Amino acid sequence: MTLFKLSVSNMKKSIKDYAIYFFTLVLGVAIFYVFNAIETQTAMLQISADTRQVAQLMSKMIAGVSVFIAFVLGFLIIYASRFLMKRRNKEFGLYLILGMGKRKVSTMLFIETLIIGLVSLVVGLLVGIGISQITSVLVANMFDVDMSSYSFVFSGSAFVKTCLYFAIIYVVVIIFNTFIISKCKLIDLFQNGRKS
């Protein structure tokens, strides 16, 4: 419980640094959901058989692009996480000097990473669901579809896929952060800030 309180306190102190990381995660989740929701949106439209084939082909192409986006998102999250850790090297060094073991520092970092991950996933999905309604209108206009019977579209498959991909990426980030803390040396933590 003490580590949880310390983690929340650290997040409040590093709010500016975490804001950049949070924004990166939210944006990534939202974009990923929107790309994967297009297939569901086109399926809901009242379009002809020929137009539906074009829409399905477009959906398959977008699904392929979404895998590429997942890789880019993964690298972006790892890079943002590494940037955040570098900015906090001295803080981690101080914890080690004060007698906190690397395992406890790793656990504290895990709690922080998990909290920010879950919050950004929820916010990112809400933003993505909102933006996807706009893309529904854009797709409908592209195919000259009558919007009089338009209704709110939620893509269950895009939701599950986004959560799954995000979870995999985030597990990699957590393992990566834990590995870095376990291998770091005290002197490196204080000297990294001086390196360009």
mmCIF file of C-alpha atoms in Angstrom:
data_model
loop_
_atom_site.group_PDB
_atom_site.id
_atom_site.type_symbol
_atom_site.label_atom_id
_atom_site.label_comp_id
_atom_site.label_asym_id
_atom_site.label_seq_id
_atom_site.Cartn_x
_atom_site.Cartn_y
_atom_site.Cartn_z
ATOM 1 C CA MET A 1 0.000 0.000 0.000
ATOM 2 C CA THR A 2 2.930 2.334 0.802
ATOM 3 C CA LEU A 3 4.397 1.698 -2.658
ATOM 4 C CA PHE A 4 1.014 2.474 -4.240
ATOM 5 C CA LYS A 5 0.810 5.816 -2.375
ATOM 6 C CA LEU A 6 4.415 6.595 -3.348
ATOM 7 C CA SER A 7 3.650 5.748 -6.989
ATOM 8 C CA VAL A 8 0.617 8.089 -7.029
ATOM 9 C CA SER A 9 2.694 10.802 -5.320
ATOM 10 C CA ASN A 10 5.462 10.397 -7.942
ATOM 11 C CA MET A 11 2.935 10.688 -10.761
ATOM 12 C CA LYS A 12 1.592 13.931 -9.269
ATOM 13 C CA LYS A 13 5.139 15.329 -8.984
ATOM 14 C CA SER A 14 6.025 14.308 -12.553
ATOM 15 C CA ILE A 15 2.678 15.452 -13.991
ATOM 16 C CA LYS A 16 4.258 17.404 -16.889
ATOM 17 C CA ASP A 17 6.411 14.449 -17.992
ATOM 18 C CA TYR A 18 3.506 12.031 -17.580
ATOM 19 C CA ALA A 19 1.205 14.366 -19.544
ATOM 20 C CA ILE A 20 3.343 13.853 -22.691
ATOM 21 C CA TYR A 21 3.380 10.081 -22.148
ATOM 22 C CA PHE A 22 -0.372 10.023 -21.428
ATOM 23 C CA PHE A 23 -1.164 12.062 -24.563
ATOM 24 C CA THR A 24 0.996 9.704 -26.679
ATOM 25 C CA LEU A 25 -0.857 6.651 -25.333
ATOM 26 C CA VAL A 26 -4.333 8.188 -25.709
ATOM 27 C CA LEU A 27 -3.619 9.286 -29.284
ATOM 28 C CA GLY A 28 -2.206 5.860 -30.207
ATOM 29 C CA VAL A 29 -5.170 3.954 -28.725
ATOM 30 C CA ALA A 30 -7.708 6.295 -30.371
ATOM 31 C CA ILE A 31 -6.100 6.012 -33.836
ATOM 32 C CA PHE A 32 -5.817 2.234 -33.542
ATOM 33 C CA TYR A 33 -9.501 1.896 -32.588
ATOM 34 C CA VAL A 34 -10.653 4.215 -35.407
ATOM 35 C CA PHE A 35 -8.707 2.258 -38.040
ATOM 36 C CA ASN A 36 -10.110 -1.071 -36.860
ATOM 37 C CA ALA A 37 -13.686 0.231 -36.483
ATOM 38 C CA ILE A 38 -14.015 1.211 -40.169
ATOM 39 C CA GLU A 39 -14.913 -2.377 -41.155
ATOM 40 C CA THR A 40 -17.901 -2.389 -38.767
ATOM 41 C CA GLN A 41 -18.971 1.080 -39.905
ATOM 42 C CA THR A 42 -19.006 0.154 -43.602
ATOM 43 C CA ALA A 43 -20.983 -3.030 -42.807
ATOM 44 C CA MET A 44 -23.730 -0.878 -41.238
ATOM 45 C CA LEU A 45 -24.163 1.315 -44.325
ATOM 46 C CA GLN A 46 -27.015 0.796 -46.779
ATOM 47 C CA ILE A 47 -24.934 0.356 -49.952
ATOM 48 C CA SER A 48 -25.105 -1.664 -53.168
ATOM 49 C CA ALA A 49 -23.333 -5.030 -53.630
ATOM 50 C CA ASP A 50 -20.589 -3.529 -55.861
ATOM 51 C CA THR A 51 -19.951 -0.666 -53.460
ATOM 52 C CA ARG A 52 -19.896 -3.134 -50.550
ATOM 53 C CA GLN A 53 -17.109 -5.115 -52.276
ATOM 54 C CA VAL A 54 -15.069 -1.919 -52.623
ATOM 55 C CA ALA A 55 -15.756 -1.095 -48.952
ATOM 56 C CA GLN A 56 -14.717 -4.611 -47.860
ATOM 57 C CA LEU A 57 -11.486 -4.373 -49.898
ATOM 58 C CA MET A 58 -10.795 -0.984 -48.304
ATOM 59 C CA SER A 59 -11.465 -2.485 -44.852
ATOM 60 C CA LYS A 60 -8.979 -5.332 -45.484
ATOM 61 C CA MET A 61 -6.330 -2.835 -46.593
ATOM 62 C CA ILE A 62 -6.959 -0.741 -43.485
ATOM 63 C CA ALA A 63 -6.725 -3.879 -41.309
ATOM 64 C CA GLY A 64 -3.264 -4.496 -42.797
ATOM 65 C CA VAL A 65 -2.284 -0.888 -42.123
ATOM 66 C CA SER A 66 -3.519 -1.231 -38.533
ATOM 67 C CA VAL A 67 -0.903 -3.975 -37.905
ATOM 68 C CA PHE A 68 1.776 -1.531 -39.083
ATOM 69 C CA ILE A 69 0.242 1.134 -36.810
ATOM 70 C CA ALA A 70 0.451 -1.349 -33.898
ATOM 71 C CA PHE A 71 4.221 -1.737 -34.479
ATOM 72 C CA VAL A 72 4.698 2.036 -34.762
ATOM 73 C CA LEU A 73 2.584 2.522 -31.629
ATOM 74 C CA GLY A 74 4.684 -0.092 -29.812
ATOM 75 C CA PHE A 75 7.966 1.642 -30.672
ATOM 76 C CA LEU A 76 6.451 5.025 -29.810
ATOM 77 C CA ILE A 77 5.276 3.828 -26.378
ATOM 78 C CA ILE A 78 8.657 2.203 -25.635
ATOM 79 C CA TYR A 79 10.473 5.376 -26.734
ATOM 80 C CA ALA A 80 8.179 7.617 -24.632
ATOM 81 C CA SER A 81 8.608 5.277 -21.660
ATOM 82 C CA ARG A 82 12.413 5.307 -22.031
ATOM 83 C CA PHE A 83 12.380 9.124 -22.310
ATOM 84 C CA LEU A 84 10.315 9.331 -19.111
ATOM 85 C CA MET A 85 12.677 6.980 -17.275
ATOM 86 C CA LYS A 86 15.770 8.942 -18.345
ATOM 87 C CA ARG A 87 14.246 12.113 -16.911
ATOM 88 C CA ARG A 88 13.771 10.303 -13.590
ATOM 89 C CA ASN A 89 17.191 8.622 -13.331
ATOM 90 C CA LYS A 90 18.323 10.811 -10.419
ATOM 91 C CA GLU A 91 15.064 10.131 -8.586
ATOM 92 C CA PHE A 92 15.587 6.362 -8.944
ATOM 93 C CA GLY A 93 19.224 6.805 -7.835
ATOM 94 C CA LEU A 94 18.067 8.621 -4.687
ATOM 95 C CA TYR A 95 15.654 5.798 -3.860
ATOM 96 C CA LEU A 96 18.510 3.296 -4.139
ATOM 97 C CA ILE A 97 20.795 5.450 -1.948
ATOM 98 C CA LEU A 98 18.029 5.700 0.679
ATOM 99 C CA GLY A 99 17.977 1.906 0.870
ATOM 100 C CA MET A 100 15.083 0.982 -1.416
ATOM 101 C CA GLY A 101 15.953 -2.200 -3.310
ATOM 102 C CA LYS A 102 15.814 -2.477 -7.084
ATOM 103 C CA ARG A 103 12.874 -4.845 -6.745
ATOM 104 C CA LYS A 104 10.844 -2.222 -4.858
ATOM 105 C CA VAL A 105 11.804 0.485 -7.385
ATOM 106 C CA SER A 106 10.700 -1.873 -10.191
ATOM 107 C CA THR A 107 7.402 -2.592 -8.378
ATOM 108 C CA MET A 108 6.798 1.146 -7.883
ATOM 109 C CA LEU A 109 7.502 1.786 -11.576
ATOM 110 C CA PHE A 110 5.214 -1.133 -12.512
ATOM 111 C CA ILE A 111 2.343 0.391 -10.466
ATOM 112 C CA GLU A 112 2.881 3.821 -12.080
ATOM 113 C CA THR A 113 3.046 2.305 -15.568
ATOM 114 C CA LEU A 114 -0.073 0.199 -14.945
ATOM 115 C CA ILE A 115 -2.136 3.142 -13.639
ATOM 116 C CA ILE A 116 -1.195 5.447 -16.513
ATOM 117 C CA GLY A 117 -1.752 2.575 -18.984
ATOM 118 C CA LEU A 118 -5.257 1.722 -17.766
ATOM 119 C CA VAL A 119 -6.377 5.376 -17.597
ATOM 120 C CA SER A 120 -4.959 6.155 -21.064
ATOM 121 C CA LEU A 121 -6.601 2.999 -22.501
ATOM 122 C CA VAL A 122 -10.031 4.039 -21.184
ATOM 123 C CA VAL A 123 -9.645 7.667 -22.329
ATOM 124 C CA GLY A 124 -8.149 6.580 -25.681
ATOM 125 C CA LEU A 125 -11.058 4.214 -26.347
ATOM 126 C CA LEU A 126 -13.615 6.922 -25.506
ATOM 127 C CA VAL A 127 -11.835 9.393 -27.818
ATOM 128 C CA GLY A 128 -11.545 6.695 -30.514
ATOM 129 C CA ILE A 129 -15.254 5.803 -30.281
ATOM 130 C CA GLY A 130 -16.105 9.506 -30.611
ATOM 131 C CA ILE A 131 -13.804 10.058 -33.613
ATOM 132 C CA SER A 132 -15.069 6.860 -35.271
ATOM 133 C CA GLN A 133 -18.561 8.406 -35.444
ATOM 134 C CA ILE A 134 -17.057 11.232 -37.525
ATOM 135 C CA THR A 135 -15.299 8.697 -39.782
ATOM 136 C CA SER A 136 -18.678 6.927 -40.198
ATOM 137 C CA VAL A 137 -20.076 10.147 -41.661
ATOM 138 C CA LEU A 138 -16.987 10.611 -43.872
ATOM 139 C CA VAL A 139 -17.202 7.005 -45.168
ATOM 140 C CA ALA A 140 -20.957 7.444 -45.804
ATOM 141 C CA ASN A 141 -20.302 10.669 -47.767
ATOM 142 C CA MET A 142 -17.568 8.888 -49.738
ATOM 143 C CA PHE A 143 -20.095 6.293 -50.914
ATOM 144 C CA ASP A 144 -23.000 8.790 -51.235
ATOM 145 C CA VAL A 145 -25.078 6.979 -48.626
ATOM 146 C CA ASP A 146 -28.301 8.414 -47.191
ATOM 147 C CA MET A 147 -27.547 9.465 -43.576
ATOM 148 C CA SER A 148 -31.196 9.852 -42.491
ATOM 149 C CA SER A 149 -31.129 6.444 -40.732
ATOM 150 C CA TYR A 150 -27.681 6.964 -39.168
ATOM 151 C CA SER A 151 -27.205 5.524 -35.690
ATOM 152 C CA PHE A 152 -24.352 5.339 -33.171
ATOM 153 C CA VAL A 153 -21.820 2.646 -34.164
ATOM 154 C CA PHE A 154 -19.735 0.731 -31.635
ATOM 155 C CA SER A 155 -17.269 -1.839 -32.973
ATOM 156 C CA GLY A 156 -16.867 -4.736 -30.545
ATOM 157 C CA SER A 157 -14.113 -6.320 -32.667
ATOM 158 C CA ALA A 158 -12.140 -3.037 -32.807
ATOM 159 C CA PHE A 159 -12.571 -2.658 -29.024
ATOM 160 C CA VAL A 160 -11.251 -6.185 -28.320
ATOM 161 C CA LYS A 161 -8.400 -5.847 -30.847
ATOM 162 C CA THR A 162 -7.329 -2.476 -29.406
ATOM 163 C CA CYS A 163 -7.351 -3.816 -25.829
ATOM 164 C CA LEU A 164 -5.431 -6.948 -26.875
ATOM 165 C CA TYR A 165 -2.743 -5.143 -28.885
ATOM 166 C CA PHE A 166 -2.369 -2.459 -26.222
ATOM 167 C CA ALA A 167 -2.011 -5.127 -23.494
ATOM 168 C CA ILE A 168 0.728 -6.933 -25.486
ATOM 169 C CA ILE A 169 2.608 -3.668 -26.135
ATOM 170 C CA TYR A 170 2.255 -2.635 -22.505
ATOM 171 C CA VAL A 171 3.528 -5.976 -21.171
ATOM 172 C CA VAL A 172 6.627 -5.474 -23.366
ATOM 173 C CA VAL A 173 7.048 -1.933 -21.940
ATOM 174 C CA ILE A 174 6.741 -3.203 -18.335
ATOM 175 C CA ILE A 175 9.281 -5.991 -18.962
ATOM 176 C CA PHE A 176 11.593 -3.473 -20.677
ATOM 177 C CA ASN A 177 11.379 -1.015 -17.741
ATOM 178 C CA THR A 178 11.909 -3.762 -15.143
ATOM 179 C CA PHE A 179 14.949 -5.062 -17.053
ATOM 180 C CA ILE A 180 16.486 -1.563 -17.240
ATOM 181 C CA ILE A 181 16.025 -0.973 -13.488
ATOM 182 C CA SER A 182 17.439 -4.397 -12.599
ATOM 183 C CA LYS A 183 20.561 -3.858 -14.752
ATOM 184 C CA CYS A 184 21.210 -0.186 -13.922
ATOM 185 C CA LYS A 185 24.148 0.934 -11.781
ATOM 186 C CA LEU A 186 23.845 3.709 -9.229
ATOM 187 C CA ILE A 187 26.613 5.821 -10.798
ATOM 188 C CA ASP A 188 24.954 5.553 -14.244
ATOM 189 C CA LEU A 189 21.668 6.871 -12.882
ATOM 190 C CA PHE A 190 23.347 10.077 -11.726
ATOM 191 C CA GLN A 191 25.618 10.485 -14.733
ATOM 192 C CA ASN A 192 22.979 9.824 -17.441
ATOM 193 C CA GLY A 193 21.553 13.307 -16.935
ATOM 194 C CA ARG A 194 24.909 14.812 -18.016
ATOM 195 C CA LYS A 195 25.064 12.771 -21.225
ATOM 196 C CA SER A 196 23.635 14.288 -24.393
#
